[in-house]
Coordinates of C-alpha atoms in Angstrom, one line a residue:
X1 CA 72.8 150.8 123.5
X2 CA 73.7 153.1 120.6
X3 CA 73.6 153.8 116.9
X4 CA 75.7 152.4 114.1
X5 CA 78.4 155.1 114.6
X6 CA 78.7 153.9 118.2
X7 CA 79.5 150.3 117.3
X8 CA 82.5 148.2 116.6
X9 CA 82.6 145.2 114.3
X10 CA 84.1 141.8 115.0
X11 CA 87.1 142.3 112.7
X12 CA 88.1 145.6 114.3
X13 CA 87.6 144.1 117.8
X14 CA 89.9 141.2 116.9
X15 CA 92.6 143.6 115.8
X16 CA 92.3 145.7 118.9
X17 CA 92.5 142.6 121.1
X18 CA 95.6 141.4 119.2
X19 CA 97.2 144.9 119.6
X20 CA 96.4 144.9 123.4
X21 CA 94.3 148.0 123.0
X22 CA 91.2 146.6 124.7
X23 CA 91.2 147.5 128.4
X24 CA 87.7 146.4 129.4
X25 CA 84.3 145.1 128.4
X26 CA 80.9 145.4 130.0
X27 CA 78.1 142.9 129.4
X28 CA 74.8 144.8 129.5
X29 CA 71.5 143.1 130.1
X30 CA 68.7 144.1 127.8
X31 CA 65.1 142.9 127.3
X32 CA 65.5 139.5 125.6
X33 CA 69.3 139.2 125.8
X34 CA 72.7 140.6 126.4
X35 CA 74.9 143.2 124.6
X36 CA 78.5 144.0 125.1
X37 CA 80.3 147.3 125.2
X38 CA 84.1 147.3 124.5
X39 CA 86.4 149.8 126.1
X40 CA 89.6 150.7 124.2
X41 CA 91.7 153.9 124.3
X42 CA 89.4 156.7 125.4
X43 CA 86.5 155.1 123.6
X44 CA 83.8 152.6 124.2
X45 CA 81.7 151.0 121.6
X46 CA 78.9 148.4 121.4
X47 CA 79.6 145.2 119.5
X48 CA 77.8 145.3 116.1
X49 CA 76.1 142.5 114.3
X50 CA 76.9 141.8 110.6
X51 CA 74.2 144.2 109.4
X52 CA 75.5 147.1 111.6
X53 CA 72.9 147.1 114.3
X54 CA 73.9 146.4 117.9
X55 CA 74.5 142.7 118.5
X56 CA 72.2 141.0 121.0
X57 CA 73.1 137.6 122.4
X58 CA 70.0 135.6 123.6
X59 CA 72.1 133.4 125.9
X60 CA 74.7 134.7 128.4
X61 CA 76.8 131.6 127.8
X62 CA 77.1 132.3 124.1
X63 CA 78.3 135.8 124.8
X64 CA 80.9 134.6 127.4
X65 CA 82.2 132.0 124.9
X66 CA 82.4 134.6 122.2
X67 CA 84.4 137.0 124.4
X68 CA 86.7 134.2 125.5
X69 CA 87.3 133.2 121.9
X70 CA 88.2 136.8 121.1
X71 CA 90.7 136.9 124.0
X72 CA 88.6 138.8 126.5
X73 CA 88.2 136.8 129.7
X74 CA 87.5 139.6 132.2
X75 CA 84.5 141.9 132.1
X76 CA 81.8 143.6 134.2
X77 CA 78.1 142.5 134.1
X78 CA 75.2 144.8 134.5
X79 CA 71.9 142.8 134.6
X80 CA 69.7 145.7 135.7
X81 CA 67.7 145.9 132.4
X82 CA 67.9 142.1 131.6
X83 CA 64.4 140.6 131.1
X84 CA 64.4 137.0 129.8
X85 CA 60.7 137.0 129.2
X86 CA 61.0 139.8 126.6
X87 CA 61.9 138.6 123.2
X88 CA 62.9 141.1 120.6
X89 CA 60.6 141.0 117.5
X90 CA 63.6 141.6 115.2
X91 CA 65.2 138.3 116.3
X92 CA 62.4 136.3 114.6
X93 CA 63.0 135.7 110.9
X94 CA 61.1 133.7 108.3
X95 CA 62.0 130.1 108.8
X96 CA 64.5 128.5 106.5
X97 CA 61.8 126.5 104.6
X98 CA 59.8 129.6 103.9
X99 CA 62.9 131.4 102.6
X100 CA 63.9 128.5 100.4
X101 CA 60.3 128.2 99.0
X102 CA 60.5 131.9 98.1
X103 CA 63.9 131.4 96.5
X104 CA 62.7 128.5 94.4
X105 CA 59.6 130.4 93.3
X106 CA 61.8 133.3 92.3
X107 CA 64.1 131.0 90.4
X108 CA 61.2 129.3 88.6
X109 CA 59.7 132.7 87.7
X110 CA 63.1 133.8 86.4
X111 CA 63.4 130.7 84.2
X112 CA 59.9 131.1 82.9
X113 CA 60.5 134.8 82.1
X114 CA 63.8 134.1 80.3
X115 CA 62.1 131.4 78.2
X116 CA 59.3 133.9 77.3
X117 CA 62.0 136.4 76.2
X118 CA 63.9 133.8 74.2
X119 CA 60.7 132.7 72.4
X120 CA 59.8 136.3 71.6
X121 CA 63.2 137.0 70.2
X122 CA 63.1 133.9 68.1
X123 CA 59.7 134.9 66.8
X124 CA 60.8 138.4 66.0
X125 CA 63.9 137.1 64.1
X126 CA 61.8 134.6 62.1
X127 CA 61.3 135.8 58.5
X128 CA 57.8 134.2 58.4
X129 CA 56.6 136.5 61.2
X130 CA 53.8 138.8 60.1
X131 CA 54.2 142.3 61.4
X132 CA 51.4 144.8 61.8
X133 CA 51.9 148.5 61.3
X134 CA 51.0 151.0 64.1
X135 CA 48.0 152.2 62.1
X136 CA 46.6 148.6 61.7
X137 CA 46.9 148.0 65.4
X138 CA 45.2 151.3 66.2
X139 CA 42.3 150.4 63.8
X140 CA 41.9 146.9 65.3
X141 CA 42.0 148.3 68.8
X142 CA 39.3 150.9 68.0
X143 CA 37.1 148.2 66.5
X144 CA 37.5 146.0 69.6
X145 CA 36.7 148.9 71.9
X146 CA 33.6 149.8 69.9
X147 CA 32.4 146.1 70.1
X148 CA 33.0 146.1 73.9
X149 CA 31.1 149.3 74.3
X150 CA 28.1 147.9 72.4
X151 CA 28.2 144.7 74.5
X152 CA 28.3 146.8 77.7
X153 CA 25.4 148.9 76.6
X154 CA 23.3 145.8 75.7
X155 CA 24.0 144.1 79.0
X156 CA 23.1 147.3 80.9
X157 CA 19.6 147.4 79.4

């Protein structure tokens, strides 16, 4: 039914209806639902969802109620392409429990991460903390790598 530039949002539609600029609406049947095209001035635009894509109503009654609430009681209906057996894949979202589980996991990880940072900062600020120079760390790392290489050679034999 169109791209984002061919859509109209609910707020704009409400203002156009209040101004008396809307002179028609067409309900268009689509696979899995219904869309609406609003005619105003010399333009017609599809109604947009909150995220900018064309809004698709799964139930005709919901769309009729929406239009009536907006002040549009007369419209044409084109059910040529309507297919109730087709369900748009984009309509399915993760269920609320799954979204909440992910949100709680993210919050728990954030809390853990902030605790780790706080502990590291406290340790760094502690005067009793023993610091190693870069050269000391390089020597320890080289020694460990040499030990690992020896172990790897022995286990390969």
